[in-house]
Amino acid sequence: MARSALLNVMVQAALKAGKSLTRDFGEVQNLQVSLKGPGDYVSQADRRSEKVVREELLKARPTYGFLGEESEEIKGTDGSHRWIVDPLDGTTNFLHGIPVFATSIALERNGEIVAGVIYNPASDELFTSEKGGGAFVNDRRLRVSARKHLSDSVIGCGVPHLGQSMHGRFLVQLRHVMGEVAGMRSFGAASLDLAYVAAGRLDGYWEEGLSPWDIAAGIILIREAGGFISDLTAGTDMFGSGTVATGNEHIHKALLDVANRPVPKQ
Ligand code: IPD
Ligand code: CA
Ligand code: CA
């Protein structure tokens, strides 16, 4: 599997952030039992990871823009390229000592995502993808699942947390979807949910209330693995709407239909 120079830069940044997160995750597991808990420590781990990624990426391409979750956006003098980064996706898992978290790095060119890397250091799974070059986990090529029916499918979703406004709508979607599928999963890291769809582990996934850094790298991974991904209206405004629905051609369509069913009459 040949990687471009740019993808190599992204991989190196993700691996370096992974080292930093692995050290901090060990400490979080110790702090789990302390009265104060690991909350403050996790915020620092998050910022440390972003600093590592930002430094690596901007060292390699100083003119590119940088949109990261934990710092002010850097516009960059090159108006056509932007890095989109979540230094720690799955913060709640990380905080609770659950080894399902990742660093997510995407490269946007003229408004289109052209490369993506998602790295979970706890499982040492490195998901990579470039436009036209396929999608991989470590050295293995990825393909979305081939299932045609929701009734055979395992579907992932995000569960809105305290303070988010869409609890009612989510419960309606969940009620509709879980009535049609073989199983539901919620792993708590949107980037990995998307990577798992690309890998055919999940047959489909939907979520609302997302930010560009949660999904940017996953978008290209899914497309390069032969999958379909859209916002919840079947349009392309995933960043603007903060919504995604994805799967293979059949499951993507079926999931959109079911998740958008109206609220049932009592
Ligand atoms: C969150 C995770 C989670 C999703 C949330 C995201 P964070 O990102 O991806 O799975 O349900 O909407 O905000 O806060 O862990 O980077
Ligand atoms: Ca995130
Ligand atoms: Ca984050």
mmCIF file of C-alpha atoms and ligand atoms in Angstrom:
data_model
loop_
_atom_site.group_PDB
_atom_site.id
_atom_site.type_symbol
_atom_site.label_atom_id
_atom_site.label_comp_id
_atom_site.label_asym_id
_atom_site.label_seq_id
_atom_site.Cartn_x
_atom_site.Cartn_y
_atom_site.Cartn_z
ATOM 1 C CA MET A 1 0.000 0.000 0.000
ATOM 2 C CA ALA A 2 1.719 3.198 -1.210
ATOM 3 C CA ARG A 3 0.985 6.354 0.776
ATOM 4 C CA SER A 4 1.442 9.880 -0.559
ATOM 5 C CA ALA A 5 3.802 12.279 1.241
ATOM 6 C CA LEU A 6 0.794 14.126 2.642
ATOM 7 C CA LEU A 7 -0.826 10.977 3.998
ATOM 8 C CA ASN A 8 2.495 10.048 5.585
ATOM 9 C CA VAL A 9 2.584 13.399 7.372
ATOM 10 C CA MET A 10 -0.933 12.748 8.690
ATOM 11 C CA VAL A 11 -0.028 9.225 9.805
ATOM 12 C CA GLN A 12 3.091 10.431 11.637
ATOM 13 C CA ALA A 13 1.051 13.132 13.406
ATOM 14 C CA ALA A 14 -1.617 10.608 14.445
ATOM 15 C CA LEU A 15 0.971 8.101 15.725
ATOM 16 C CA LYS A 16 2.743 10.803 17.721
ATOM 17 C CA ALA A 17 -0.550 11.980 19.241
ATOM 18 C CA GLY A 18 -1.310 8.321 19.965
ATOM 19 C CA LYS A 19 1.870 8.033 22.059
ATOM 20 C CA SER A 20 0.864 11.086 24.074
ATOM 21 C CA LEU A 21 -2.688 9.768 24.562
ATOM 22 C CA THR A 22 -1.446 6.308 25.547
ATOM 23 C CA ARG A 23 0.719 7.797 28.325
ATOM 24 C CA ASP A 24 -2.187 9.904 29.537
ATOM 25 C CA PHE A 25 -4.675 7.029 29.303
ATOM 26 C CA GLY A 26 -2.483 5.007 31.677
ATOM 27 C CA GLU A 27 -2.597 7.865 34.165
ATOM 28 C CA VAL A 28 -6.374 8.235 33.742
ATOM 29 C CA GLN A 29 -6.801 4.574 34.667
ATOM 30 C CA ASN A 30 -4.876 5.282 37.924
ATOM 31 C CA LEU A 31 -6.896 8.433 38.642
ATOM 32 C CA GLN A 32 -10.160 6.542 38.115
ATOM 33 C CA VAL A 33 -10.099 5.438 41.733
ATOM 34 C CA SER A 34 -9.198 8.860 43.178
ATOM 35 C CA LEU A 35 -11.937 11.029 44.686
ATOM 36 C CA LYS A 36 -11.312 13.977 42.359
ATOM 37 C CA GLY A 37 -11.391 11.732 39.287
ATOM 38 C CA PRO A 38 -9.450 12.275 36.082
ATOM 39 C CA GLY A 39 -11.562 15.162 34.614
ATOM 40 C CA ASP A 40 -8.933 17.945 34.577
ATOM 41 C CA TYR A 41 -6.278 15.522 33.514
ATOM 42 C CA VAL A 42 -8.324 14.480 30.497
ATOM 43 C CA SER A 43 -8.751 18.103 29.350
ATOM 44 C CA GLN A 44 -4.978 18.458 29.470
ATOM 45 C CA ALA A 45 -4.488 15.197 27.554
ATOM 46 C CA ASP A 46 -6.866 16.484 24.897
ATOM 47 C CA ARG A 47 -4.992 19.783 24.505
ATOM 48 C CA ARG A 48 -1.606 18.035 24.556
ATOM 49 C CA SER A 49 -2.725 15.759 21.741
ATOM 50 C CA GLU A 50 -3.928 18.706 19.649
ATOM 51 C CA LYS A 51 -0.635 20.534 20.186
ATOM 52 C CA VAL A 52 1.304 17.488 18.957
ATOM 53 C CA VAL A 53 -0.885 17.134 15.853
ATOM 54 C CA ARG A 54 -0.922 20.851 15.064
ATOM 55 C CA GLU A 55 2.866 21.143 15.346
ATOM 56 C CA GLU A 56 3.474 18.110 13.124
ATOM 57 C CA LEU A 57 1.015 19.189 10.431
ATOM 58 C CA LEU A 58 1.995 22.849 10.352
ATOM 59 C CA LYS A 59 5.697 21.962 10.336
ATOM 60 C CA ALA A 60 5.116 19.932 7.162
ATOM 61 C CA ARG A 61 2.682 22.377 5.488
ATOM 62 C CA PRO A 62 3.022 25.809 7.149
ATOM 63 C CA THR A 63 0.619 27.549 4.752
ATOM 64 C CA TYR A 64 -2.389 25.255 5.258
ATOM 65 C CA GLY A 65 -5.320 26.249 7.463
ATOM 66 C CA PHE A 66 -6.019 24.287 10.655
ATOM 67 C CA LEU A 67 -9.395 23.611 12.261
ATOM 68 C CA GLY A 68 -9.009 21.696 15.515
ATOM 69 C CA GLU A 69 -11.523 21.155 18.277
ATOM 70 C CA GLU A 70 -9.327 22.497 21.061
ATOM 71 C CA SER A 71 -7.888 25.735 19.626
ATOM 72 C CA GLU A 72 -8.717 28.838 17.565
ATOM 73 C CA GLU A 73 -8.946 28.131 13.850
ATOM 74 C CA ILE A 74 -5.826 29.073 11.895
ATOM 75 C CA LYS A 75 -6.867 30.414 8.485
ATOM 76 C CA GLY A 76 -3.578 29.775 6.643
ATOM 77 C CA THR A 77 -2.243 31.696 3.661
ATOM 78 C CA ASP A 78 -3.068 28.824 1.288
ATOM 79 C CA GLY A 79 -6.794 29.354 0.846
ATOM 80 C CA SER A 80 -7.414 25.934 -0.685
ATOM 81 C CA HIS A 81 -6.128 23.509 1.988
ATOM 82 C CA ARG A 82 -7.280 22.955 5.548
ATOM 83 C CA TRP A 83 -6.545 20.309 8.165
ATOM 84 C CA ILE A 84 -9.573 19.252 10.218
ATOM 85 C CA VAL A 85 -8.600 17.579 13.481
ATOM 86 C CA ASP A 86 -10.169 15.986 16.527
ATOM 87 C CA PRO A 87 -7.189 15.308 18.803
ATOM 88 C CA LEU A 88 -9.223 13.040 21.091
ATOM 89 C CA ASP A 89 -12.535 11.695 19.859
ATOM 90 C CA GLY A 90 -14.354 9.605 22.431
ATOM 91 C CA THR A 91 -13.442 11.804 25.416
ATOM 92 C CA THR A 92 -16.083 10.269 27.654
ATOM 93 C CA ASN A 93 -14.689 6.792 26.953
ATOM 94 C CA PHE A 94 -11.150 8.036 27.649
ATOM 95 C CA LEU A 95 -12.309 9.621 30.909
ATOM 96 C CA HIS A 96 -13.917 6.368 32.006
ATOM 97 C CA GLY A 97 -10.955 4.186 31.090
ATOM 98 C CA ILE A 98 -12.751 2.617 28.107
ATOM 99 C CA PRO A 99 -10.195 1.989 25.332
ATOM 100 C CA VAL A 100 -12.383 3.234 22.467
ATOM 101 C CA PHE A 101 -11.046 6.636 21.443
ATOM 102 C CA ALA A 102 -9.076 8.045 18.533
ATOM 103 C CA THR A 103 -7.268 10.930 16.940
ATOM 104 C CA SER A 104 -8.935 11.967 13.704
ATOM 105 C CA ILE A 105 -7.133 13.989 11.018
ATOM 106 C CA ALA A 106 -8.564 15.014 7.644
ATOM 107 C CA LEU A 107 -7.258 17.088 4.771
ATOM 108 C CA GLU A 108 -9.728 19.285 2.930
ATOM 109 C CA ARG A 109 -8.848 20.633 -0.519
ATOM 110 C CA ASN A 110 -11.134 23.258 -2.087
ATOM 111 C CA GLY A 111 -13.955 22.199 0.206
ATOM 112 C CA GLU A 112 -13.581 18.460 -0.464
ATOM 113 C CA ILE A 113 -12.081 15.925 1.957
ATOM 114 C CA VAL A 114 -9.235 14.211 0.093
ATOM 115 C CA ALA A 115 -7.449 12.276 2.837
ATOM 116 C CA GLY A 116 -8.237 10.959 6.302
ATOM 117 C CA VAL A 117 -6.518 9.177 9.175
ATOM 118 C CA ILE A 118 -8.189 7.808 12.303
ATOM 119 C CA TYR A 119 -5.952 6.174 14.894
ATOM 120 C CA ASN A 120 -6.997 4.316 18.037
ATOM 121 C CA PRO A 121 -3.756 3.835 19.994
ATOM 122 C CA ALA A 122 -5.404 1.462 22.481
ATOM 123 C CA SER A 123 -6.131 -1.108 19.760
ATOM 124 C CA ASP A 124 -3.277 0.097 17.529
ATOM 125 C CA GLU A 125 -5.694 0.345 14.612
ATOM 126 C CA LEU A 126 -4.696 2.910 12.026
ATOM 127 C CA PHE A 127 -7.407 3.712 9.481
ATOM 128 C CA THR A 128 -6.145 5.587 6.413
ATOM 129 C CA SER A 129 -7.641 6.761 3.170
ATOM 130 C CA GLU A 130 -6.882 8.988 0.204
ATOM 131 C CA LYS A 131 -9.135 9.992 -2.660
ATOM 132 C CA GLY A 132 -8.881 7.348 -5.368
ATOM 133 C CA GLY A 133 -6.498 5.192 -3.326
ATOM 134 C CA GLY A 134 -8.884 3.065 -1.275
ATOM 135 C CA ALA A 135 -9.303 2.734 2.490
ATOM 136 C CA PHE A 136 -7.181 0.635 4.835
ATOM 137 C CA VAL A 137 -6.877 -0.481 8.429
ATOM 138 C CA ASN A 138 -3.162 -0.935 9.032
ATOM 139 C CA ASP A 139 -2.222 -2.755 5.789
ATOM 140 C CA ARG A 140 -5.599 -4.363 5.100
ATOM 141 C CA ARG A 141 -7.934 -2.913 2.478
ATOM 142 C CA LEU A 142 -11.407 -2.025 3.701
ATOM 143 C CA ARG A 143 -14.783 -2.624 2.153
ATOM 144 C CA VAL A 144 -18.198 -1.757 3.589
ATOM 145 C CA SER A 145 -20.442 -4.695 4.431
ATOM 146 C CA ALA A 146 -22.509 -6.318 1.676
ATOM 147 C CA ARG A 147 -25.732 -6.834 3.670
ATOM 148 C CA LYS A 148 -28.838 -5.723 1.830
ATOM 149 C CA HIS A 149 -31.453 -5.779 4.564
ATOM 150 C CA LEU A 150 -31.769 -3.890 7.812
ATOM 151 C CA SER A 151 -33.089 -7.062 9.418
ATOM 152 C CA ASP A 152 -29.584 -8.634 9.084
ATOM 153 C CA SER A 153 -27.734 -5.453 10.022
ATOM 154 C CA VAL A 154 -25.963 -4.111 13.089
ATOM 155 C CA ILE A 155 -26.411 -0.344 13.178
ATOM 156 C CA GLY A 156 -24.421 2.189 15.182
ATOM 157 C CA CYS A 157 -25.719 5.448 16.579
ATOM 158 C CA GLY A 158 -24.644 8.282 18.826
ATOM 159 C CA VAL A 159 -26.619 8.841 22.013
ATOM 160 C CA PRO A 160 -27.169 12.545 22.795
ATOM 161 C CA HIS A 161 -25.691 13.500 26.147
ATOM 162 C CA LEU A 162 -26.751 15.887 28.901
ATOM 163 C CA GLY A 163 -27.333 19.385 27.557
ATOM 164 C CA GLN A 164 -27.973 18.401 23.935
ATOM 165 C CA SER A 165 -31.371 19.386 22.575
ATOM 166 C CA MET A 166 -32.339 16.403 20.447
ATOM 167 C CA HIS A 167 -33.142 13.738 23.048
ATOM 168 C CA GLY A 168 -36.808 13.474 22.011
ATOM 169 C CA ARG A 169 -36.047 13.172 18.310
ATOM 170 C CA PHE A 170 -33.306 10.617 18.978
ATOM 171 C CA LEU A 171 -35.709 8.426 20.975
ATOM 172 C CA VAL A 172 -38.157 8.436 18.062
ATOM 173 C CA GLN A 173 -35.374 7.517 15.600
ATOM 174 C CA LEU A 174 -34.110 4.790 17.925
ATOM 175 C CA ARG A 175 -37.589 3.357 18.352
ATOM 176 C CA HIS A 176 -38.032 3.140 14.586
ATOM 177 C CA VAL A 177 -34.544 1.815 13.779
ATOM 178 C CA MET A 178 -34.280 -0.763 16.548
ATOM 179 C CA GLY A 179 -37.594 -2.230 15.472
ATOM 180 C CA GLU A 180 -36.070 -3.137 12.106
ATOM 181 C CA VAL A 181 -32.488 -4.263 12.763
ATOM 182 C CA ALA A 182 -30.521 -7.247 14.072
ATOM 183 C CA GLY A 183 -28.635 -5.166 16.634
ATOM 184 C CA MET A 184 -27.764 -1.649 17.786
ATOM 185 C CA ARG A 185 -24.397 -0.403 19.066
ATOM 186 C CA SER A 186 -23.184 2.907 20.453
ATOM 187 C CA PHE A 187 -19.409 3.043 20.825
ATOM 188 C CA GLY A 188 -19.087 6.706 21.863
ATOM 189 C CA ALA A 189 -16.514 7.883 19.320
ATOM 190 C CA ALA A 190 -18.029 9.128 16.072
ATOM 191 C CA SER A 191 -14.770 8.837 14.125
ATOM 192 C CA LEU A 192 -14.492 5.158 15.030
ATOM 193 C CA ASP A 193 -18.180 4.556 14.282
ATOM 194 C CA LEU A 194 -17.472 5.762 10.749
ATOM 195 C CA ALA A 195 -14.261 3.738 10.529
ATOM 196 C CA TYR A 196 -16.205 0.643 11.642
ATOM 197 C CA VAL A 197 -18.745 1.194 8.848
ATOM 198 C CA ALA A 198 -15.860 1.468 6.373
ATOM 199 C CA ALA A 199 -14.497 -1.791 7.795
ATOM 200 C CA GLY A 200 -17.862 -3.568 7.454
ATOM 201 C CA ARG A 201 -18.094 -4.090 11.235
ATOM 202 C CA LEU A 202 -21.146 -1.876 11.461
ATOM 203 C CA ASP A 203 -23.566 -2.105 8.537
ATOM 204 C CA GLY A 204 -24.721 1.455 9.050
ATOM 205 C CA TYR A 205 -24.651 4.398 11.434
ATOM 206 C CA TRP A 206 -26.416 7.685 11.968
ATOM 207 C CA GLU A 207 -25.978 10.568 14.370
ATOM 208 C CA GLU A 208 -26.955 14.206 14.870
ATOM 209 C CA GLY A 209 -25.217 17.054 16.690
ATOM 210 C CA LEU A 210 -21.772 16.363 15.223
ATOM 211 C CA SER A 211 -18.963 18.767 14.365
ATOM 212 C CA PRO A 212 -16.740 18.704 11.259
ATOM 213 C CA TRP A 213 -13.776 17.262 13.216
ATOM 214 C CA ASP A 214 -15.906 14.282 14.358
ATOM 215 C CA ILE A 215 -16.677 13.190 10.798
ATOM 216 C CA ALA A 216 -14.236 14.706 8.276
ATOM 217 C CA ALA A 217 -11.750 11.809 8.170
ATOM 218 C CA GLY A 218 -14.536 9.221 8.320
ATOM 219 C CA ILE A 219 -16.251 10.655 5.244
ATOM 220 C CA ILE A 220 -13.403 9.775 2.880
ATOM 221 C CA LEU A 221 -12.813 6.441 4.586
ATOM 222 C CA ILE A 222 -16.437 5.421 3.950
ATOM 223 C CA ARG A 223 -16.435 6.624 0.341
ATOM 224 C CA GLU A 224 -13.149 4.901 -0.454
ATOM 225 C CA ALA A 225 -14.479 1.702 1.118
ATOM 226 C CA GLY A 226 -17.404 1.802 -1.333
ATOM 227 C CA GLY A 227 -19.953 3.207 1.113
ATOM 228 C CA PHE A 228 -22.501 5.981 0.949
ATOM 229 C CA ILE A 229 -22.628 8.883 3.396
ATOM 230 C CA SER A 230 -24.941 11.887 3.558
ATOM 231 C CA ASP A 231 -26.640 14.201 5.984
ATOM 232 C CA LEU A 232 -29.979 13.040 7.411
ATOM 233 C CA THR A 233 -31.911 14.632 4.549
ATOM 234 C CA ALA A 234 -29.861 12.584 2.021
ATOM 235 C CA GLY A 235 -28.013 15.788 1.071
ATOM 236 C CA THR A 236 -24.330 16.626 1.279
ATOM 237 C CA ASP A 237 -24.367 19.250 4.040
ATOM 238 C CA MET A 238 -22.885 17.074 6.780
ATOM 239 C CA PHE A 239 -20.715 19.838 8.231
ATOM 240 C CA GLY A 240 -23.489 22.445 8.175
ATOM 241 C CA SER A 241 -26.251 20.189 9.554
ATOM 242 C CA GLY A 242 -24.041 18.195 11.948
ATOM 243 C CA THR A 243 -25.872 15.038 10.864
ATOM 244 C CA VAL A 244 -24.752 11.853 9.107
ATOM 245 C CA ALA A 245 -26.283 8.635 7.853
ATOM 246 C CA THR A 246 -24.102 5.979 6.250
ATOM 247 C CA GLY A 247 -23.865 2.389 5.071
ATOM 248 C CA ASN A 248 -23.655 0.567 1.765
ATOM 249 C CA GLU A 249 -26.017 1.662 -1.010
ATOM 250 C CA HIS A 250 -28.939 -0.395 0.357
ATOM 251 C CA ILE A 251 -28.488 0.149 4.079
ATOM 252 C CA HIS A 252 -27.819 3.876 3.691
ATOM 253 C CA LYS A 253 -31.115 4.334 1.881
ATOM 254 C CA ALA A 254 -33.100 2.084 4.216
ATOM 255 C CA LEU A 255 -31.627 3.776 7.284
ATOM 256 C CA LEU A 256 -32.545 7.236 5.974
ATOM 257 C CA ASP A 257 -36.111 6.084 5.343
ATOM 258 C CA VAL A 258 -36.530 4.565 8.802
ATOM 259 C CA ALA A 259 -34.708 7.272 10.794
ATOM 260 C CA ASN A 260 -36.824 9.961 9.127
ATOM 261 C CA ARG A 261 -40.182 8.330 9.828
ATOM 262 C CA PRO A 262 -42.512 10.777 11.544
ATOM 263 C CA VAL A 263 -43.246 10.648 15.258
ATOM 264 C CA PRO A 264 -45.803 7.872 15.796
ATOM 265 C CA LYS A 265 -49.317 8.898 16.924
ATOM 266 C CA GLN A 266 -50.064 7.820 20.501
HETATM 267 C C1 IPD B 1 -17.993 13.073 20.699
HETATM 268 C C2 IPD B 1 -17.949 11.620 20.263
HETATM 269 C C3 IPD B 1 -19.298 10.976 20.475
HETATM 270 C C4 IPD B 1 -20.406 11.731 19.773
HETATM 271 C C5 IPD B 1 -20.403 13.185 20.192
HETATM 272 C C6 IPD B 1 -19.045 13.819 19.942
HETATM 273 P P1 IPD B 1 -15.683 14.063 21.664
HETATM 274 O O1 IPD B 1 -16.742 13.710 20.458
HETATM 275 O O2 IPD B 1 -17.604 11.508 18.914
HETATM 276 O O3 IPD B 1 -19.318 9.655 19.986
HETATM 277 O O4 IPD B 1 -21.620 11.123 20.119
HETATM 278 O O5 IPD B 1 -21.381 13.883 19.461
HETATM 279 O O6 IPD B 1 -19.062 15.170 20.365
HETATM 280 O O7 IPD B 1 -16.342 15.117 22.502
HETATM 281 O O8 IPD B 1 -15.451 12.816 22.393
HETATM 282 O O9 IPD B 1 -14.526 14.578 20.891
HETATM 283 CA CA CA B 2 -15.283 14.374 18.688
HETATM 284 CA CA CA B 3 -12.638 15.738 20.887
#
